[in-house]
């Protein structure tokens, strides 16, 4: 039997673009907080050992979570940037795990609609340079001129993939790649960027368009609709997506 996997969930952002009166991970979707939904997805998967959540210092909302004192949920302090929060989570795992090169998953708290099918796809993926969930672009993609609001060219969309989470990498390699990117001042918005900068070529696994990152106020409305769509699908499909 393969070893159980750890997940790091960065949840220390302020959600500026959401324009809400609390950090967006504490807004509720059908009665449950976005953060609790994200944590629950991992705890419900039998291949997950535990979850490390990055929480801001003095976060007054976290104690209200259903997972505040759950034995499989461990908390680390959030950092200034998302990558700093992730690094804190990785450092915690490095101090806890014997095999420091075991694969770990990193997933945004702000993506509460990840399905078990997509999570299983990335957990089961075999490959030595890591992997991420991503979606092929379905739009025509323009490259904008740097100085004006004009199109300079059209990119080949076959080569454009939009990054999602979870992203899966060997613990020590990812930690080194993130630290190196920090030291070199490279702008890192996901783990894969750090790995690319360190010379790796992670695999792209097809994600799901429903695995939305809740960023803007209107995303909440879309998420409510997707949630009810996914719930109706779940009652008619098994974990392999087969109609029952
Ligand atoms: N210093 C930070 C910044 C972000 N995050 C987390 O990283 C994920 C993805 O980031 P994003 O969607 O950009 O969240 P925010 O930074 O909160 O949003 P905004 O940029 O609108 O402020 C979120 O789960 C967020 O809580 C984090 O743990 N630590
Ligand atoms: C990691 C991520 O979710 C991949 O899409 C994303 O990079 C998070 O940060 P963003 O820069 O706010 O999209």
XYZ file of C-alpha atoms and ligand atoms in Angstrom:
286
model
C 0.000 0.000 0.000
C 1.350 3.444 -0.867
C 2.234 5.874 1.898
C -0.293 8.456 3.056
C 0.375 12.011 1.892
C 0.446 15.345 3.745
C -1.197 18.512 2.483
C -0.268 22.132 3.203
C -3.139 24.635 2.954
C -2.066 28.303 2.941
C -4.907 30.281 4.551
C -3.199 33.430 5.762
C -4.229 35.848 3.027
C -6.426 38.892 3.626
C -8.575 38.479 0.513
C -8.191 42.107 -0.572
C -9.812 41.572 -3.976
C -12.874 39.926 -2.414
C -13.805 43.253 -0.749
C -15.438 41.425 2.183
C -15.434 42.433 5.850
C -13.387 39.358 6.830
C -10.624 37.336 5.141
C -12.334 35.498 2.252
C -11.472 32.017 3.578
C -13.955 32.656 6.424
C -16.876 33.605 4.176
C -19.473 30.852 4.075
C -20.613 28.802 1.107
C -23.891 26.970 1.772
C -23.407 27.350 5.516
C -19.780 26.206 5.817
C -16.670 28.374 5.699
C -14.523 28.249 2.586
C -11.521 27.185 4.687
C -13.433 24.381 6.428
C -14.637 23.115 3.051
C -11.069 23.026 1.743
C -9.774 21.210 4.832
C -12.669 18.710 4.719
C -11.860 17.690 1.124
C -8.441 16.452 2.276
C -9.573 14.843 5.530
C -12.255 12.905 3.641
C -9.632 11.333 1.377
C -8.252 8.057 2.809
C -4.864 8.689 1.160
C -4.214 11.823 3.228
C -2.152 11.607 6.435
C -2.954 15.078 7.716
C -3.230 18.744 6.881
C -0.970 21.668 7.817
C -2.860 24.964 7.703
C -1.103 28.354 7.527
C -3.013 30.854 9.645
C -2.230 34.550 10.244
C -0.908 35.485 13.667
C -3.815 36.645 15.869
C -6.463 35.369 13.419
C -9.675 35.696 15.455
C -11.763 33.602 13.046
C -9.719 30.381 13.106
C -10.841 29.316 16.644
C -14.397 29.136 15.238
C -13.371 26.512 12.674
C -14.749 22.966 12.960
C -11.139 21.812 12.615
C -9.601 24.097 15.260
C -8.633 21.161 17.450
C -8.778 18.242 15.045
C -6.017 15.662 15.557
C -5.139 15.549 11.837
C -5.004 19.345 11.444
C -1.772 21.138 12.396
C -1.327 24.905 12.376
C 1.675 27.022 11.372
C 1.937 30.781 11.274
C 1.252 32.494 7.958
C 3.891 34.599 6.226
C 3.936 37.896 4.364
C 3.429 36.294 0.941
C 1.667 33.043 0.001
C 5.055 31.419 -0.640
C 6.209 32.369 2.902
C 3.132 30.682 4.378
C 3.771 27.569 2.288
C 7.437 27.538 3.363
C 6.392 27.629 7.026
C 4.172 24.604 6.398
C 6.970 22.744 4.632
C 9.428 23.516 7.444
C 6.951 22.067 9.938
C 6.723 18.864 7.885
C 10.518 18.685 7.521
C 10.785 18.698 11.307
C 8.075 16.042 11.643
C 8.682 13.510 8.863
C 11.524 10.986 8.579
C 11.451 10.891 4.784
C 12.090 14.489 3.858
C 11.686 13.749 0.153
C 8.199 12.345 0.330
C 5.658 14.047 -1.910
C 3.492 16.739 -0.327
C 0.449 18.515 -1.704
C -0.110 22.278 -1.523
C -3.663 23.575 -1.967
C -5.139 27.097 -1.712
C -7.701 27.506 1.056
C -9.508 29.635 -1.525
C -10.268 26.629 -3.791
C -13.050 24.872 -1.842
C -14.605 23.079 -4.839
C -11.831 20.590 -5.565
C -13.393 17.180 -6.189
C -12.153 13.836 -4.859
C -11.683 12.671 -8.471
C -9.244 15.511 -9.238
C -7.494 15.099 -5.882
C -7.052 11.375 -6.555
C -5.637 12.122 -10.029
C -2.803 14.174 -8.587
C -2.201 11.879 -5.594
C -1.880 8.871 -7.902
C 0.284 10.629 -10.501
C 3.731 9.037 -10.904
C 6.624 11.244 -11.939
C 9.834 12.524 -10.421
C 9.540 16.275 -11.132
C 6.211 16.847 -9.440
C 2.833 17.759 -10.899
C 0.092 20.346 -10.769
C -3.558 20.454 -11.701
C -4.090 22.904 -14.557
C -6.619 23.684 -17.270
C -5.880 24.126 -20.974
C -6.936 27.587 -22.121
C -10.276 27.522 -23.892
C -10.047 31.146 -24.969
C -7.949 32.829 -27.640
C -5.030 34.353 -25.749
C -3.562 37.764 -26.596
C -0.119 39.077 -25.670
C -0.486 42.771 -24.786
C 2.036 45.446 -25.826
C 3.935 46.520 -22.729
C 3.272 50.239 -23.064
C -0.195 50.415 -24.585
C -3.533 48.634 -24.317
C -3.060 46.997 -27.731
C -2.678 43.402 -28.836
C 0.805 42.583 -30.084
C 0.227 38.936 -30.985
C -1.900 35.831 -30.395
C -0.320 32.986 -28.460
C -0.749 29.347 -29.440
C -3.345 28.275 -26.899
C -2.208 24.668 -27.148
C 0.738 25.781 -25.024
C -1.275 27.847 -22.516
C -2.372 26.089 -19.337
C -3.897 27.839 -16.322
C -2.425 26.698 -13.004
C -4.646 25.358 -10.233
C -3.936 23.613 -6.963
C -3.247 21.049 -5.536
C 0.369 21.006 -6.639
C 2.534 18.033 -5.611
C 6.303 18.014 -5.083
C 8.972 16.240 -3.026
C 9.132 18.070 0.318
C 12.829 18.974 0.484
C 13.130 19.846 -3.224
C 10.140 22.189 -3.046
C 11.380 23.816 0.136
C 14.810 24.498 -1.436
C 13.232 25.787 -4.659
C 10.994 28.247 -2.764
C 13.874 29.484 -0.601
C 16.109 29.904 -3.639
C 13.396 31.873 -5.477
C 13.013 34.108 -2.404
C 16.755 34.755 -2.249
C 16.897 35.578 -5.967
C 13.848 37.853 -5.703
C 11.884 35.816 -8.284
C 8.137 36.505 -8.229
C 6.515 33.242 -7.150
C 2.729 32.855 -7.343
C 2.650 29.066 -7.098
C 4.957 26.191 -6.126
C 5.395 25.184 -9.768
C 6.976 28.591 -10.577
C 9.648 27.955 -7.949
C 10.314 24.470 -9.315
C 10.524 25.796 -12.902
C 13.003 28.476 -11.774
C 15.074 25.703 -10.178
C 15.198 23.831 -13.506
C 12.419 21.244 -13.065
C 9.618 20.574 -15.545
C 6.585 19.444 -13.550
C 3.768 17.511 -15.240
C 0.457 19.208 -16.004
C -2.527 17.092 -14.980
C -5.924 18.144 -16.297
C -7.817 19.815 -13.445
C -11.435 20.928 -13.429
C -13.014 24.214 -14.456
C -15.094 23.975 -11.271
C -11.891 24.084 -9.168
C -12.225 27.853 -9.061
C -10.054 30.088 -6.878
C -12.470 32.419 -5.123
C -10.922 35.823 -5.775
C -13.594 38.395 -6.672
C -17.040 39.013 -5.108
C -18.837 37.502 -8.131
C -16.887 34.241 -7.670
C -19.064 33.520 -4.622
C -22.194 33.414 -6.773
C -20.483 31.162 -9.303
C -19.237 28.923 -6.480
C -22.760 28.541 -4.998
C -24.032 27.426 -8.419
C -21.073 25.065 -8.961
C -21.533 23.594 -5.507
C -25.118 22.650 -6.203
C -24.087 21.247 -9.623
C -21.297 19.172 -8.030
C -23.634 17.906 -5.288
C -26.146 16.730 -7.892
C -23.332 15.003 -9.840
C -22.068 13.317 -6.663
C -25.408 11.632 -6.120
C -25.390 10.135 -9.605
C -21.706 9.265 -10.092
C -19.217 7.108 -8.256
C -15.601 8.155 -7.636
C -14.584 7.141 -11.164
C -17.147 9.510 -12.648
C -19.359 6.582 -13.775
C -23.123 7.137 -13.747
C -24.918 4.904 -11.248
N 0.493 35.807 2.806
C -0.392 34.934 2.312
C -1.162 35.243 1.154
C -2.065 34.299 0.677
N -2.225 33.130 1.318
C -3.214 32.141 0.848
O -2.914 31.737 -0.473
C -4.098 31.353 -1.158
C -4.194 31.961 -2.548
O -4.000 33.360 -2.468
P -5.037 34.468 -2.958
O -6.216 33.857 -3.576
O -4.266 35.492 -3.726
O -5.520 35.056 -1.544
P -5.317 36.468 -0.878
O -3.872 36.830 -0.887
O -6.001 36.379 0.419
O -6.163 37.418 -1.860
P -5.843 38.913 -2.322
O -4.629 38.823 -3.215
O -7.077 39.333 -3.051
O -5.578 39.729 -1.075
C -5.268 31.760 -0.257
O -5.810 30.588 0.311
C -4.633 32.664 0.775
O -5.263 32.612 2.063
C -1.461 32.829 2.448
O -1.621 31.767 3.039
N -0.538 33.742 2.921
C -1.508 29.021 -6.747
C -2.569 29.622 -7.617
O -3.833 29.279 -7.136
C -2.487 29.048 -8.992
O -3.506 29.546 -9.768
C -2.395 31.108 -7.727
O -1.164 31.380 -8.278
C -2.616 31.865 -6.435
O -2.357 33.235 -6.463
P -2.866 34.422 -7.454
O -1.622 35.025 -7.972
O -3.634 35.354 -6.616
O -3.704 33.840 -8.544
